[in-house]
Amino acid sequence: MSTSSDSQQLRKQRVAAAAVAELTEGMILGVGTGSTVNAFIDALGPWASRLAGAVSSSEASTTKLRALGIPILDLNDTDGLGLYIDGADETNGDLQLIKGGGAALTREKIIAAAAARFVCIVDESKLVSTLGSFPLPVEVIPMARNLVARQLQLLGGQPRWREGVITDNGNHILDIHGLHITDPVALEQRINQITGVVAVGLFAARPADLLLIGTADSVRRISRSD
Ligand code: 5RP
């Protein structure tokens, strides 16, 4: 008997296969984090010896990539990345994203900034008209957590500490609940300016270039140039 989690996994596998079709021989690939990316890494086997290497956004993805024999590179040892593949917690039709549900947002932002092309892979449940139903993650320096939380409250949301979670960079996460983000670029800039913030999981100034959306029977493509 098929369950809804089976069908969600099938959507992830379908969109992962579509992302594999974006790879080119000898490229350095940026790889994100999460269950959709895990489906993508699971489909990467035949490409293991055809990639120059990967820059990974998390320890979890690094472990899976290494198990396939894909060399893990330090971003500093590259001249940038041809392609970055990652998931998202929410996306709007302008390919602006909320990311960081897996607490890897800072490294993901760095990799997105370094990548010539960012392909975001999601299932259709992630597509929204206005970002903000998913609580917006903000990575903060631990000693500044309450200071930042007070500033975030002034923006109209309710920041909550993701207690018990320490990022791969040794920091804390505040999730801002109750936002209705009508100007994602402005909000991203505003949160970036708060002292103690390392990164905000709003990918608006640098959105995805291509969105691949896994549906029940196909993969829908939305390109930034559409
Ligand atoms: C991790 C992320 C992920 O891309 C996001 O949480 C989506 O994950 P999933 O594919 O498991 O739904 O931003 O920090």
XYZ file of C-alpha atoms and ligand atoms in Angstrom:
240
model
C 0.000 0.000 0.000
C 1.406 3.394 -0.949
C 1.677 6.067 1.771
C 2.079 9.823 1.533
C 5.691 9.568 2.727
C 6.363 7.029 -0.080
C 4.978 9.445 -2.629
C 6.985 12.338 -1.178
C 10.137 10.218 -1.428
C 9.265 9.425 -5.060
C 8.955 13.158 -5.791
C 12.377 13.708 -4.237
C 13.891 10.900 -6.312
C 12.283 12.264 -9.468
C 13.593 15.774 -8.879
C 17.004 14.375 -7.882
C 17.245 12.550 -11.218
C 16.398 15.793 -13.040
C 19.203 17.551 -11.132
C 21.716 14.862 -12.152
C 20.903 15.752 -15.765
C 22.341 19.257 -15.080
C 25.851 17.918 -14.358
C 28.727 18.280 -16.780
C 31.949 16.291 -17.081
C 34.845 17.382 -14.856
C 32.946 20.057 -12.976
C 33.354 21.045 -9.331
C 29.929 20.661 -7.782
C 28.514 22.493 -4.778
C 26.284 20.198 -2.720
C 23.716 21.306 -0.154
C 22.055 19.521 2.742
C 18.775 17.813 3.550
C 16.573 14.901 2.555
C 16.081 16.068 -1.048
C 19.837 16.504 -1.440
C 20.298 13.049 0.087
C 18.145 11.660 -2.739
C 20.353 13.589 -5.183
C 23.569 12.192 -3.657
C 22.044 8.699 -3.793
C 21.649 9.205 -7.566
C 25.231 10.492 -8.005
C 26.961 7.071 -8.082
C 27.514 6.919 -11.868
C 29.010 10.444 -11.715
C 31.508 9.754 -8.926
C 34.521 9.450 -11.238
C 33.312 12.095 -13.695
C 33.350 15.029 -11.256
C 36.539 16.928 -10.346
C 35.175 17.049 -6.815
C 32.539 18.572 -4.574
C 32.335 21.389 -2.058
C 29.893 20.327 0.620
C 27.689 22.461 2.857
C 27.613 20.103 5.840
C 29.327 17.249 7.614
C 26.288 15.059 6.828
C 26.567 15.600 3.050
C 30.359 15.269 3.189
C 30.040 11.795 4.733
C 27.635 10.646 2.007
C 29.755 12.118 -0.810
C 32.947 10.546 0.551
C 31.216 7.158 0.705
C 30.781 7.427 -3.092
C 34.480 8.246 -3.514
C 33.841 11.848 -4.583
C 36.771 14.092 -3.538
C 35.741 16.801 -1.073
C 37.415 20.113 -1.842
C 37.995 23.192 0.289
C 36.248 26.134 -1.369
C 39.463 28.140 -0.915
C 41.250 25.713 -3.236
C 38.822 26.376 -6.098
C 38.234 29.356 -8.398
C 34.510 29.049 -7.827
C 31.927 26.421 -8.634
C 30.150 25.632 -11.866
C 26.966 24.403 -10.253
C 25.337 24.243 -6.837
C 22.501 21.803 -6.127
C 20.459 22.263 -2.966
C 16.965 21.992 -1.542
C 14.865 24.617 0.221
C 12.257 24.891 2.948
C 10.163 27.368 0.959
C 10.382 28.998 -2.458
C 8.361 31.679 -4.160
C 7.837 32.065 -7.906
C 10.814 34.472 -8.093
C 13.058 31.608 -6.924
C 13.760 33.401 -3.632
C 14.129 30.855 -0.860
C 13.947 30.145 2.840
C 16.662 27.672 3.780
C 18.287 26.466 6.957
C 15.798 23.919 8.285
C 18.817 21.618 8.493
C 20.910 24.365 10.172
C 23.428 24.491 7.292
C 22.415 27.945 6.016
C 25.728 29.780 6.386
C 27.782 27.308 4.374
C 24.897 27.048 1.908
C 24.954 30.822 1.430
C 28.693 30.808 0.868
C 28.422 28.039 -1.715
C 25.504 29.795 -3.460
C 27.607 32.980 -3.657
C 30.516 31.040 -5.159
C 28.438 29.179 -7.739
C 27.917 30.286 -11.318
C 24.562 28.480 -11.317
C 22.271 27.466 -8.447
C 19.724 24.732 -9.138
C 17.202 24.315 -6.322
C 15.369 21.000 -5.982
C 12.081 20.777 -4.104
C 8.800 18.940 -4.067
C 5.684 20.940 -4.828
C 4.768 21.403 -1.150
C 7.619 23.960 -0.888
C 6.203 26.403 -3.454
C 4.376 29.348 -1.817
C 3.115 32.729 -2.968
C 4.629 34.623 0.004
C 7.598 33.411 2.034
C 7.339 33.199 5.818
C 5.066 30.343 6.857
C 8.227 28.298 7.391
C 10.053 29.895 10.357
C 13.032 31.877 9.028
C 16.345 30.506 10.411
C 19.061 32.912 11.531
C 22.510 31.655 12.573
C 23.906 33.710 15.451
C 27.076 33.897 17.505
C 26.068 32.185 20.797
C 26.909 35.138 23.094
C 24.730 37.448 20.963
C 21.657 35.183 20.892
C 19.384 37.260 23.131
C 20.704 40.545 21.778
C 19.837 39.434 18.231
C 16.474 38.003 19.343
C 15.438 41.409 20.749
C 16.320 43.082 17.429
C 14.450 40.444 15.431
C 11.332 41.009 17.543
C 11.276 44.596 16.297
C 10.829 43.234 12.758
C 7.445 41.813 13.721
C 8.245 38.124 14.066
C 8.680 35.858 17.093
C 12.253 34.507 17.273
C 12.638 31.146 19.020
C 15.939 29.542 19.946
C 16.365 26.100 18.316
C 17.566 24.701 21.613
C 20.083 21.888 21.541
C 21.213 22.613 17.965
C 24.806 23.717 17.394
C 25.686 24.435 13.753
C 28.737 22.972 12.000
C 30.302 26.406 12.675
C 29.670 26.177 16.459
C 26.809 28.704 16.480
C 23.143 28.853 17.539
C 19.978 29.118 15.430
C 17.027 31.429 16.033
C 13.886 30.612 13.996
C 11.616 33.598 13.336
C 7.962 32.572 13.397
C 4.992 34.552 12.119
C 6.606 36.454 9.251
C 4.856 37.435 6.025
C 7.792 38.420 3.840
C 6.625 40.879 1.199
C 10.090 42.302 0.405
C 12.599 39.440 0.789
C 15.652 41.411 -0.432
C 15.015 44.253 2.057
C 14.439 41.858 4.977
C 17.594 39.896 4.132
C 19.642 43.113 4.107
C 18.090 44.297 7.358
C 18.775 41.064 9.258
C 22.329 40.878 7.846
C 23.052 44.231 9.503
C 22.251 43.074 13.053
C 25.435 42.632 15.066
C 25.855 39.005 16.087
C 24.083 37.584 13.022
C 26.262 35.198 11.021
C 23.742 34.572 8.226
C 20.008 34.592 7.593
C 18.364 31.764 5.691
C 16.696 34.105 3.222
C 18.184 33.617 -0.245
C 16.714 36.652 -1.977
C 19.609 38.841 -3.185
C 21.068 35.615 -4.597
C 18.052 33.455 -5.473
C 18.186 30.157 -7.345
C 18.718 30.260 -11.104
C 16.610 27.212 -11.828
C 13.907 25.585 -9.722
C 13.115 21.924 -10.284
C 9.812 20.951 -8.664
C 8.943 17.309 -8.185
C 5.211 16.701 -8.643
C 3.132 13.526 -8.553
C 3.963 12.629 -12.145
C 6.606 15.012 -13.510
C 9.269 17.607 -12.803
C 8.284 21.217 -13.363
C 11.042 23.712 -14.287
C 10.995 27.417 -13.456
C 13.983 29.397 -14.620
C 14.930 32.866 -13.361
C 15.053 34.072 -16.944
C 11.448 32.877 -17.648
C 19.324 22.752 5.134
C 18.410 23.278 4.096
C 17.623 22.297 3.299
O 17.855 22.542 1.959
C 16.178 22.468 3.599
O 15.987 22.313 4.998
C 15.320 21.455 2.834
O 15.501 20.175 3.360
P 14.641 18.938 2.867
O 15.106 18.641 1.474
O 14.974 17.844 3.847
O 13.200 19.309 2.919
O 18.273 24.453 3.880
O 19.884 23.783 5.886
